[in-house]
Amino acid sequence: GDNVLTVTIDGSENPEIPPFGGRIDYLTYAGIYRDVWLKRLPPVSIGSVKIETPDALAEKKTVTARVSLANPQDRAIAGQLTATIKDAAGTIVATASQPAARTIDFHFEGLHGLSLWDITSPTLYSLELALGDADALSTSFGFRTAEFTPEGFKLNGKPLKLRGLNRHQSFPYSGYALGRAAQERDAEILKHELHVNIVRTSHYPQSTWFLDHCDRIGLLVFEEIPGWQHIGGETWKAEAVENVR
């Protein structure tokens, strides 16, 4: 039958939610200003995945993926979870299957002939997950290392002079309500018109449209925690940690 979903927005300032603290030097807005989806999922679905490349600079590389299944009704988990790594052309690099469980770890070793992600050649690979025929998830990743040393910043073990700017998501006439095209256009302006190689996000969780496009075009990102010159009480701190997570 018909269903009604009601959403109520409270735009009042809450001192327990970052970044508030009376020291903000930029505008904040209320309301739903990003895309919202209503997902229809099976009782057991793919919740999240954490991908790591521990030896990105090695000739033969390793990829680890920890997959968490969402099982809100605590049902018995059955079936197989398949993980497949593909390159940009869709060619399969590696694939593996394991029995479905609340948490599944995949470990791919000895992967050769793979390219590094760099600001001039931002090569990305995809990890495609399939929980039988019930659910699927695809996410991208790259092979790279980034480190600050006494000699300066190094990307993939090589020195790189960082040139960057801060970025707020506010836009004329629309405030924070930037859709996908506008979010991606900001990344393009930074990279191709202002010719920077890194952007610092100010001062709140950024849109995934913006972050993913930075990854695609070779723009480094330094992500800030939500807040500016202020640390609140225990509730504020817990929310800040959750935002970082």
mmCIF file of N, CA and C in Angstrom, residues 93-205:
data_model
loop_
_atom_site.group_PDB
_atom_site.id
_atom_site.type_symbol
_atom_site.label_atom_id
_atom_site.label_comp_id
_atom_site.label_asym_id
_atom_site.label_seq_id
_atom_site.Cartn_x
_atom_site.Cartn_y
_atom_site.Cartn_z
ATOM 1 N N VAL A 93 41.338 -8.294 -12.395
ATOM 2 C CA VAL A 93 42.693 -8.426 -11.849
ATOM 3 C C VAL A 93 42.770 -9.615 -10.903
ATOM 4 N N ALA A 94 41.735 -9.774 -10.070
ATOM 5 C CA ALA A 94 41.696 -10.893 -9.119
ATOM 6 C C ALA A 94 40.262 -11.050 -8.633
ATOM 7 N N THR A 95 39.916 -12.274 -8.217
ATOM 8 C CA THR A 95 38.584 -12.523 -7.677
ATOM 9 C C THR A 95 38.655 -13.631 -6.640
ATOM 10 N N ALA A 96 37.748 -13.580 -5.674
ATOM 11 C CA ALA A 96 37.704 -14.593 -4.619
ATOM 12 C C ALA A 96 36.304 -14.621 -4.029
ATOM 13 N N SER A 97 35.929 -15.769 -3.451
ATOM 14 C CA SER A 97 34.628 -15.920 -2.796
ATOM 15 C C SER A 97 34.822 -16.539 -1.426
ATOM 16 N N GLN A 98 33.971 -16.136 -0.489
ATOM 17 C CA GLN A 98 34.000 -16.692 0.854
ATOM 18 C C GLN A 98 32.571 -16.851 1.358
ATOM 19 N N PRO A 99 32.355 -17.758 2.295
ATOM 20 C CA PRO A 99 31.028 -17.875 2.899
ATOM 21 C C PRO A 99 30.635 -16.565 3.576
ATOM 22 N N ALA A 100 29.387 -16.166 3.427
ATOM 23 C CA ALA A 100 28.914 -14.920 4.022
ATOM 24 C C ALA A 100 28.937 -15.016 5.545
ATOM 25 N N ALA A 101 29.351 -13.941 6.184
ATOM 26 C CA ALA A 101 29.387 -13.842 7.638
ATOM 27 C C ALA A 101 29.240 -12.375 8.005
ATOM 28 N N ARG A 102 29.135 -12.088 9.286
ATOM 29 C CA ARG A 102 28.960 -10.697 9.695
ATOM 30 C C ARG A 102 30.140 -9.841 9.240
ATOM 31 N N THR A 103 31.354 -10.392 9.328
ATOM 32 C CA THR A 103 32.551 -9.707 8.847
ATOM 33 C C THR A 103 33.371 -10.686 8.031
ATOM 34 N N ILE A 104 33.778 -10.278 6.832
ATOM 35 C CA ILE A 104 34.558 -11.139 5.940
ATOM 36 C C ILE A 104 35.821 -10.403 5.532
ATOM 37 N N ASP A 105 36.963 -11.072 5.632
ATOM 38 C CA ASP A 105 38.243 -10.496 5.229
ATOM 39 C C ASP A 105 38.741 -11.161 3.948
ATOM 40 N N PHE A 106 39.021 -10.338 2.938
ATOM 41 C CA PHE A 106 39.635 -10.813 1.705
ATOM 42 C C PHE A 106 41.095 -10.356 1.679
ATOM 43 N N HIS A 107 41.949 -11.234 1.146
ATOM 44 C CA HIS A 107 43.386 -10.943 1.095
ATOM 45 C C HIS A 107 43.914 -11.370 -0.274
ATOM 46 N N PHE A 108 44.237 -10.385 -1.098
ATOM 47 C CA PHE A 108 44.771 -10.657 -2.430
ATOM 48 C C PHE A 108 46.272 -10.355 -2.422
ATOM 49 N N GLU A 109 47.084 -11.307 -2.836
ATOM 50 C CA GLU A 109 48.535 -11.136 -2.821
ATOM 51 C C GLU A 109 49.116 -11.375 -4.219
ATOM 52 N N GLY A 110 50.342 -10.850 -4.412
ATOM 53 C CA GLY A 110 51.075 -11.123 -5.639
ATOM 54 C C GLY A 110 50.472 -10.502 -6.885
ATOM 55 N N LEU A 111 49.754 -9.380 -6.723
ATOM 56 C CA LEU A 111 49.148 -8.717 -7.882
ATOM 57 C C LEU A 111 50.224 -7.926 -8.618
ATOM 58 N N HIS A 112 50.401 -8.187 -9.896
ATOM 59 C CA HIS A 112 51.492 -7.548 -10.635
ATOM 60 C C HIS A 112 50.944 -6.811 -11.856
ATOM 61 N N GLY A 113 51.774 -5.931 -12.413
ATOM 62 C CA GLY A 113 51.371 -5.172 -13.585
ATOM 63 C C GLY A 113 50.388 -4.059 -13.282
ATOM 64 N N LEU A 114 50.324 -3.609 -12.020
ATOM 65 C CA LEU A 114 49.369 -2.578 -11.620
ATOM 66 C C LEU A 114 50.070 -1.218 -11.530
ATOM 67 N N SER A 115 49.331 -0.159 -11.799
ATOM 68 C CA SER A 115 49.881 1.197 -11.820
ATOM 69 C C SER A 115 49.574 1.930 -10.528
ATOM 70 N N LEU A 116 50.468 2.859 -10.175
ATOM 71 C CA LEU A 116 50.253 3.695 -9.003
ATOM 72 C C LEU A 116 49.295 4.836 -9.333
ATOM 73 N N TRP A 117 48.583 5.307 -8.280
ATOM 74 C CA TRP A 117 47.819 6.545 -8.385
ATOM 75 C C TRP A 117 48.784 7.699 -8.169
ATOM 76 N N ASP A 118 48.741 8.691 -9.066
ATOM 77 C CA ASP A 118 49.602 9.867 -8.957
ATOM 78 C C ASP A 118 48.809 11.076 -9.411
ATOM 79 N N ILE A 119 49.263 12.284 -9.057
ATOM 80 C CA ILE A 119 48.509 13.482 -9.435
ATOM 81 C C ILE A 119 48.493 13.689 -10.948
ATOM 82 N N THR A 120 49.464 13.144 -11.657
ATOM 83 C CA THR A 120 49.491 13.272 -13.119
ATOM 84 C C THR A 120 48.866 12.072 -13.818
ATOM 85 N N SER A 121 48.720 10.961 -13.106
ATOM 86 C CA SER A 121 48.086 9.766 -13.682
ATOM 87 C C SER A 121 47.296 9.063 -12.575
ATOM 88 N N PRO A 122 46.126 9.588 -12.257
ATOM 89 C CA PRO A 122 45.342 9.070 -11.131
ATOM 90 C C PRO A 122 44.647 7.741 -11.447
ATOM 91 N N THR A 123 45.445 6.681 -11.519
ATOM 92 C CA THR A 123 44.912 5.360 -11.859
ATOM 93 C C THR A 123 44.102 4.792 -10.699
ATOM 94 N N LEU A 124 42.866 4.402 -10.984
ATOM 95 C CA LEU A 124 42.003 3.823 -9.973
ATOM 96 C C LEU A 124 41.560 2.427 -10.398
ATOM 97 N N TYR A 125 41.355 1.595 -9.403
ATOM 98 C CA TYR A 125 40.807 0.254 -9.602
ATOM 99 C C TYR A 125 39.484 0.167 -8.843
ATOM 100 N N SER A 126 38.677 -0.817 -9.166
ATOM 101 C CA SER A 126 37.400 -0.991 -8.477
ATOM 102 C C SER A 126 37.363 -2.333 -7.775
ATOM 103 N N LEU A 127 36.722 -2.348 -6.628
ATOM 104 C CA LEU A 127 36.429 -3.593 -5.917
ATOM 105 C C LEU A 127 34.922 -3.790 -5.987
ATOM 106 N N GLU A 128 34.513 -4.854 -6.650
ATOM 107 C CA GLU A 128 33.090 -5.146 -6.810
ATOM 108 C C GLU A 128 32.709 -6.309 -5.907
ATOM 109 N N LEU A 129 31.722 -6.087 -5.070
ATOM 110 C CA LEU A 129 31.249 -7.090 -4.122
ATOM 111 C C LEU A 129 29.857 -7.557 -4.524
ATOM 112 N N ALA A 130 29.619 -8.848 -4.416
ATOM 113 C CA ALA A 130 28.312 -9.419 -4.736
ATOM 114 C C ALA A 130 27.934 -10.432 -3.663
ATOM 115 N N LEU A 131 26.800 -10.188 -3.005
ATOM 116 C CA LEU A 131 26.274 -11.114 -2.012
ATOM 117 C C LEU A 131 25.222 -11.973 -2.694
ATOM 118 N N GLY A 132 25.688 -13.026 -3.400
ATOM 119 C CA GLY A 132 24.790 -13.828 -4.218
ATOM 120 C C GLY A 132 24.087 -12.933 -5.226
ATOM 121 N N ASP A 133 22.775 -13.104 -5.350
ATOM 122 C CA ASP A 133 21.964 -12.228 -6.191
ATOM 123 C C ASP A 133 21.226 -11.171 -5.373
ATOM 124 N N ALA A 134 21.514 -11.125 -4.056
ATOM 125 C CA ALA A 134 20.724 -10.272 -3.169
ATOM 126 C C ALA A 134 21.191 -8.825 -3.162
ATOM 127 N N ASP A 135 22.513 -8.591 -3.219
ATOM 128 C CA ASP A 135 23.015 -7.225 -3.085
ATOM 129 C C ASP A 135 24.389 -7.123 -3.735
ATOM 130 N N ALA A 136 24.755 -5.904 -4.131
ATOM 131 C CA ALA A 136 26.054 -5.661 -4.765
ATOM 132 C C ALA A 136 26.542 -4.267 -4.393
ATOM 133 N N LEU A 137 27.856 -4.101 -4.396
ATOM 134 C CA LEU A 137 28.470 -2.808 -4.082
ATOM 135 C C LEU A 137 29.774 -2.695 -4.852
ATOM 136 N N SER A 138 30.021 -1.516 -5.442
ATOM 137 C CA SER A 138 31.274 -1.265 -6.145
ATOM 138 C C SER A 138 31.907 -0.003 -5.583
ATOM 139 N N THR A 139 33.204 -0.054 -5.296
ATOM 140 C CA THR A 139 33.915 1.115 -4.779
ATOM 141 C C THR A 139 35.297 1.170 -5.404
ATOM 142 N N SER A 140 35.849 2.364 -5.531
ATOM 143 C CA SER A 140 37.141 2.531 -6.196
ATOM 144 C C SER A 140 38.252 2.765 -5.186
ATOM 145 N N PHE A 141 39.488 2.474 -5.592
ATOM 146 C CA PHE A 141 40.649 2.688 -4.736
ATOM 147 C C PHE A 141 41.877 2.793 -5.626
ATOM 148 N N GLY A 142 42.977 3.273 -5.046
ATOM 149 C CA GLY A 142 44.224 3.383 -5.792
ATOM 150 C C GLY A 142 45.397 2.898 -4.969
ATOM 151 N N PHE A 143 46.515 2.654 -5.630
ATOM 152 C CA PHE A 143 47.758 2.253 -4.960
ATOM 153 C C PHE A 143 48.637 3.496 -4.826
ATOM 154 N N ARG A 144 48.903 3.906 -3.578
ATOM 155 C CA ARG A 144 49.695 5.121 -3.344
ATOM 156 C C ARG A 144 50.153 5.162 -1.900
ATOM 157 N N THR A 145 51.197 5.931 -1.649
ATOM 158 C CA THR A 145 51.619 6.226 -0.287
ATOM 159 C C THR A 145 51.777 7.732 -0.159
ATOM 160 N N ALA A 146 51.413 8.272 0.980
ATOM 161 C CA ALA A 146 51.545 9.704 1.253
ATOM 162 C C ALA A 146 52.137 9.865 2.647
ATOM 163 N N GLU A 147 53.234 10.620 2.754
ATOM 164 C CA GLU A 147 53.892 10.768 4.056
ATOM 165 C C GLU A 147 54.562 12.137 4.179
ATOM 166 N N PHE A 148 54.532 12.653 5.402
ATOM 167 C CA PHE A 148 55.266 13.871 5.728
ATOM 168 C C PHE A 148 56.566 13.468 6.416
ATOM 169 N N THR A 149 57.691 13.953 5.913
ATOM 170 C CA THR A 149 59.012 13.605 6.441
ATOM 171 C C THR A 149 59.756 14.888 6.776
ATOM 172 N N PRO A 150 60.899 14.794 7.508
ATOM 173 C CA PRO A 150 61.705 15.988 7.775
ATOM 174 C C PRO A 150 62.179 16.682 6.500
ATOM 175 N N GLU A 151 62.219 15.933 5.393
ATOM 176 C CA GLU A 151 62.653 16.513 4.118
ATOM 177 C C GLU A 151 61.474 17.053 3.303
ATOM 178 N N GLY A 152 60.252 16.930 3.828
ATOM 179 C CA GLY A 152 59.078 17.413 3.119
ATOM 180 C C GLY A 152 58.107 16.294 2.795
ATOM 181 N N PHE A 153 57.060 16.654 2.094
ATOM 182 C CA PHE A 153 56.018 15.688 1.749
ATOM 183 C C PHE A 153 56.488 14.784 0.613
ATOM 184 N N LYS A 154 56.104 13.507 0.693
ATOM 185 C CA LYS A 154 56.440 12.551 -0.348
ATOM 186 C C LYS A 154 55.183 11.791 -0.778
ATOM 187 N N LEU A 155 54.975 11.735 -2.075
ATOM 188 C CA LEU A 155 53.908 10.933 -2.666
ATOM 189 C C LEU A 155 54.546 9.771 -3.404
ATOM 190 N N ASN A 156 54.172 8.567 -3.007
ATOM 191 C CA ASN A 156 54.762 7.353 -3.595
ATOM 192 C C ASN A 156 56.285 7.353 -3.458
ATOM 193 N N GLY A 157 56.756 7.873 -2.317
ATOM 194 C CA GLY A 157 58.191 7.861 -2.016
ATOM 195 C C GLY A 157 58.994 8.956 -2.692
ATOM 196 N N LYS A 158 58.337 9.839 -3.461
ATOM 197 C CA LYS A 158 59.050 10.891 -4.183
ATOM 198 C C LYS A 158 58.622 12.261 -3.654
ATOM 199 N N PRO A 159 59.571 13.206 -3.508
ATOM 200 C CA PRO A 159 59.225 14.539 -2.996
ATOM 201 C C PRO A 159 58.213 15.244 -3.892
ATOM 202 N N LEU A 160 57.259 15.932 -3.259
ATOM 203 C CA LEU A 160 56.263 16.689 -4.000
ATOM 204 C C LEU A 160 56.001 17.995 -3.270
ATOM 205 N N LYS A 161 56.214 19.119 -3.947
ATOM 206 C CA LYS A 161 55.912 20.428 -3.382
ATOM 207 C C LYS A 161 54.413 20.642 -3.411
ATOM 208 N N LEU A 162 53.827 20.851 -2.235
ATOM 209 C CA LEU A 162 52.385 20.998 -2.138
ATOM 210 C C LEU A 162 51.980 22.450 -2.389
ATOM 211 N N ARG A 163 51.008 22.642 -3.258
ATOM 212 C CA ARG A 163 50.415 23.952 -3.519
ATOM 213 C C ARG A 163 48.903 23.763 -3.388
ATOM 214 N N GLY A 164 48.307 24.421 -2.406
ATOM 215 C CA GLY A 164 46.898 24.152 -2.172
ATOM 216 C C GLY A 164 46.094 25.342 -1.719
ATOM 217 N N LEU A 165 44.797 25.134 -1.629
ATOM 218 C CA LEU A 165 43.846 26.126 -1.156
ATOM 219 C C LEU A 165 42.826 25.455 -0.245
ATOM 220 N N ASN A 166 42.169 26.267 0.584
ATOM 221 C CA ASN A 166 41.040 25.784 1.359
ATOM 222 C C ASN A 166 39.788 25.837 0.490
ATOM 223 N N ARG A 167 38.863 24.970 0.778
ATOM 224 C CA ARG A 167 37.622 24.939 -0.004
ATOM 225 C C ARG A 167 36.400 24.859 0.904
ATOM 226 N N HIS A 168 35.493 25.828 0.766
ATOM 227 C CA HIS A 168 34.171 25.750 1.381
ATOM 228 C C HIS A 168 33.169 25.342 0.314
ATOM 229 N N GLN A 169 32.112 24.643 0.719
ATOM 230 C CA GLN A 169 31.129 24.172 -0.252
ATOM 231 C C GLN A 169 30.042 25.208 -0.535
ATOM 232 N N SER A 170 30.096 26.368 0.123
ATOM 233 C CA SER A 170 29.085 27.396 -0.100
ATOM 234 C C SER A 170 29.186 27.963 -1.510
ATOM 235 N N PHE A 171 28.019 28.238 -2.099
ATOM 236 C CA PHE A 171 27.964 28.691 -3.491
ATOM 237 C C PHE A 171 26.918 29.803 -3.602
ATOM 238 N N PRO A 172 27.158 30.813 -4.460
ATOM 239 C CA PRO A 172 26.185 31.904 -4.605
ATOM 240 C C PRO A 172 24.781 31.395 -4.930
ATOM 241 N N TYR A 173 23.789 31.977 -4.273
ATOM 242 C CA TYR A 173 22.355 31.748 -4.516
ATOM 243 C C TYR A 173 21.850 30.395 -4.024
ATOM 244 N N SER A 174 22.724 29.434 -3.785
ATOM 245 C CA SER A 174 22.243 28.111 -3.369
ATOM 246 C C SER A 174 22.795 27.662 -2.028
ATOM 247 N N GLY A 175 23.664 28.475 -1.412
ATOM 248 C CA GLY A 175 24.204 28.092 -0.113
ATOM 249 C C GLY A 175 25.023 26.823 -0.199
ATOM 250 N N TYR A 176 24.663 25.840 0.631
ATOM 251 C CA TYR A 176 25.370 24.556 0.622
ATOM 252 C C TYR A 176 24.747 23.558 -0.357
ATOM 253 N N ALA A 177 23.633 23.938 -0.996
ATOM 254 C CA ALA A 177 22.877 22.971 -1.799
ATOM 255 C C ALA A 177 23.492 22.793 -3.187
ATOM 256 N N LEU A 178 24.708 22.261 -3.208
ATOM 257 C CA LEU A 178 25.393 21.972 -4.467
ATOM 258 C C LEU A 178 25.110 20.530 -4.871
ATOM 259 N N GLY A 179 24.628 20.345 -6.076
ATOM 260 C CA GLY A 179 24.429 18.999 -6.592
ATOM 261 C C GLY A 179 25.730 18.399 -7.078
ATOM 262 N N ARG A 180 25.631 17.251 -7.689
ATOM 263 C CA ARG A 180 26.832 16.535 -8.119
ATOM 264 C C ARG A 180 27.666 17.354 -9.103
ATOM 265 N N ALA A 181 27.016 17.967 -10.095
ATOM 266 C CA ALA A 181 27.764 18.709 -11.119
ATOM 267 C C ALA A 181 28.558 19.863 -10.509
ATOM 268 N N ALA A 182 27.938 20.594 -9.567
ATOM 269 C CA ALA A 182 28.626 21.724 -8.942
ATOM 270 C C ALA A 182 29.763 21.256 -8.042
ATOM 271 N N GLN A 183 29.560 20.162 -7.307
ATOM 272 C CA GLN A 183 30.621 19.616 -6.453
ATOM 273 C C GLN A 183 31.828 19.213 -7.304
ATOM 274 N N GLU A 184 31.582 18.524 -8.405
ATOM 275 C CA GLU A 184 32.672 18.081 -9.270
ATOM 276 C C GLU A 184 33.327 19.264 -9.976
ATOM 277 N N ARG A 185 32.543 20.291 -10.310
ATOM 278 C CA ARG A 185 33.096 21.473 -10.963
ATOM 279 C C ARG A 185 34.084 22.197 -10.047
ATOM 280 N N ASP A 186 33.801 22.230 -8.737
ATOM 281 C CA ASP A 186 34.741 22.840 -7.786
ATOM 282 C C ASP A 186 36.100 22.151 -7.840
ATOM 283 N N ALA A 187 36.082 20.819 -7.888
ATOM 284 C CA ALA A 187 37.343 20.080 -7.984
ATOM 285 C C ALA A 187 38.061 20.403 -9.288
ATOM 286 N N GLU A 188 37.316 20.513 -10.381
ATOM 287 C CA GLU A 188 37.910 20.847 -11.680
ATOM 288 C C GLU A 188 38.550 22.240 -11.658
ATOM 289 N N ILE A 189 37.876 23.207 -11.027
ATOM 290 C CA ILE A 189 38.425 24.567 -10.943
ATOM 291 C C ILE A 189 39.738 24.571 -10.182
ATOM 292 N N LEU A 190 39.764 23.875 -9.054
ATOM 293 C CA LEU A 190 40.984 23.814 -8.244
ATOM 294 C C LEU A 190 42.136 23.195 -9.020
ATOM 295 N N LYS A 191 41.853 22.100 -9.697
ATOM 296 C CA LYS A 191 42.908 21.342 -10.387
ATOM 297 C C LYS A 191 43.352 22.027 -11.682
ATOM 298 N N HIS A 192 42.407 22.417 -12.518
ATOM 299 C CA HIS A 192 42.741 22.806 -13.884
ATOM 300 C C HIS A 192 42.774 24.318 -14.124
ATOM 301 N N GLU A 193 42.085 25.105 -13.264
ATOM 302 C CA GLU A 193 42.101 26.550 -13.455
ATOM 303 C C GLU A 193 43.025 27.249 -12.458
ATOM 304 N N LEU A 194 43.008 26.800 -11.215
ATOM 305 C CA LEU A 194 43.880 27.383 -10.198
ATOM 306 C C LEU A 194 45.195 26.620 -10.052
ATOM 307 N N HIS A 195 45.274 25.442 -10.652
ATOM 308 C CA HIS A 195 46.515 24.670 -10.773
ATOM 309 C C HIS A 195 47.145 24.326 -9.418
ATOM 310 N N VAL A 196 46.300 23.927 -8.461
ATOM 311 C CA VAL A 196 46.818 23.424 -7.195
ATOM 312 C C VAL A 196 46.855 21.899 -7.260
ATOM 313 N N ASN A 197 47.615 21.283 -6.356
ATOM 314 C CA ASN A 197 47.653 19.820 -6.332
ATOM 315 C C ASN A 197 47.079 19.239 -5.043
ATOM 316 N N ILE A 198 46.619 20.119 -4.121
ATOM 317 C CA ILE A 198 46.004 19.640 -2.881
ATOM 318 C C ILE A 198 44.943 20.644 -2.443
ATOM 319 N N VAL A 199 43.874 20.133 -1.827
ATOM 320 C CA VAL A 199 42.816 20.991 -1.295
ATOM 321 C C VAL A 199 42.563 20.606 0.158
ATOM 322 N N ARG A 200 42.413 21.614 1.003
ATOM 323 C CA ARG A 200 42.072 21.407 2.421
ATOM 324 C C ARG A 200 40.579 21.674 2.580
ATOM 325 N N THR A 201 39.848 20.710 3.134
ATOM 326 C CA THR A 201 38.400 20.859 3.276
ATOM 327 C C THR A 201 38.084 21.616 4.563
ATOM 328 N N SER A 202 37.189 22.565 4.467
ATOM 329 C CA SER A 202 36.826 23.429 5.590
ATOM 330 C C SER A 202 35.310 23.388 5.789
ATOM 331 N N HIS A 203 34.877 23.186 6.994
ATOM 332 C CA HIS A 203 35.422 22.522 8.186
ATOM 333 C C HIS A 203 34.371 21.526 8.636
ATOM 334 N N TYR A 204 33.955 20.676 7.721
ATOM 335 C CA TYR A 204 32.816 19.781 7.939
ATOM 336 C C TYR A 204 32.951 18.618 6.963
ATOM 337 N N PRO A 205 32.270 17.507 7.205
ATOM 338 C CA PRO A 205 32.339 16.387 6.259
ATOM 339 C C PRO A 205 31.925 16.822 4.859
#
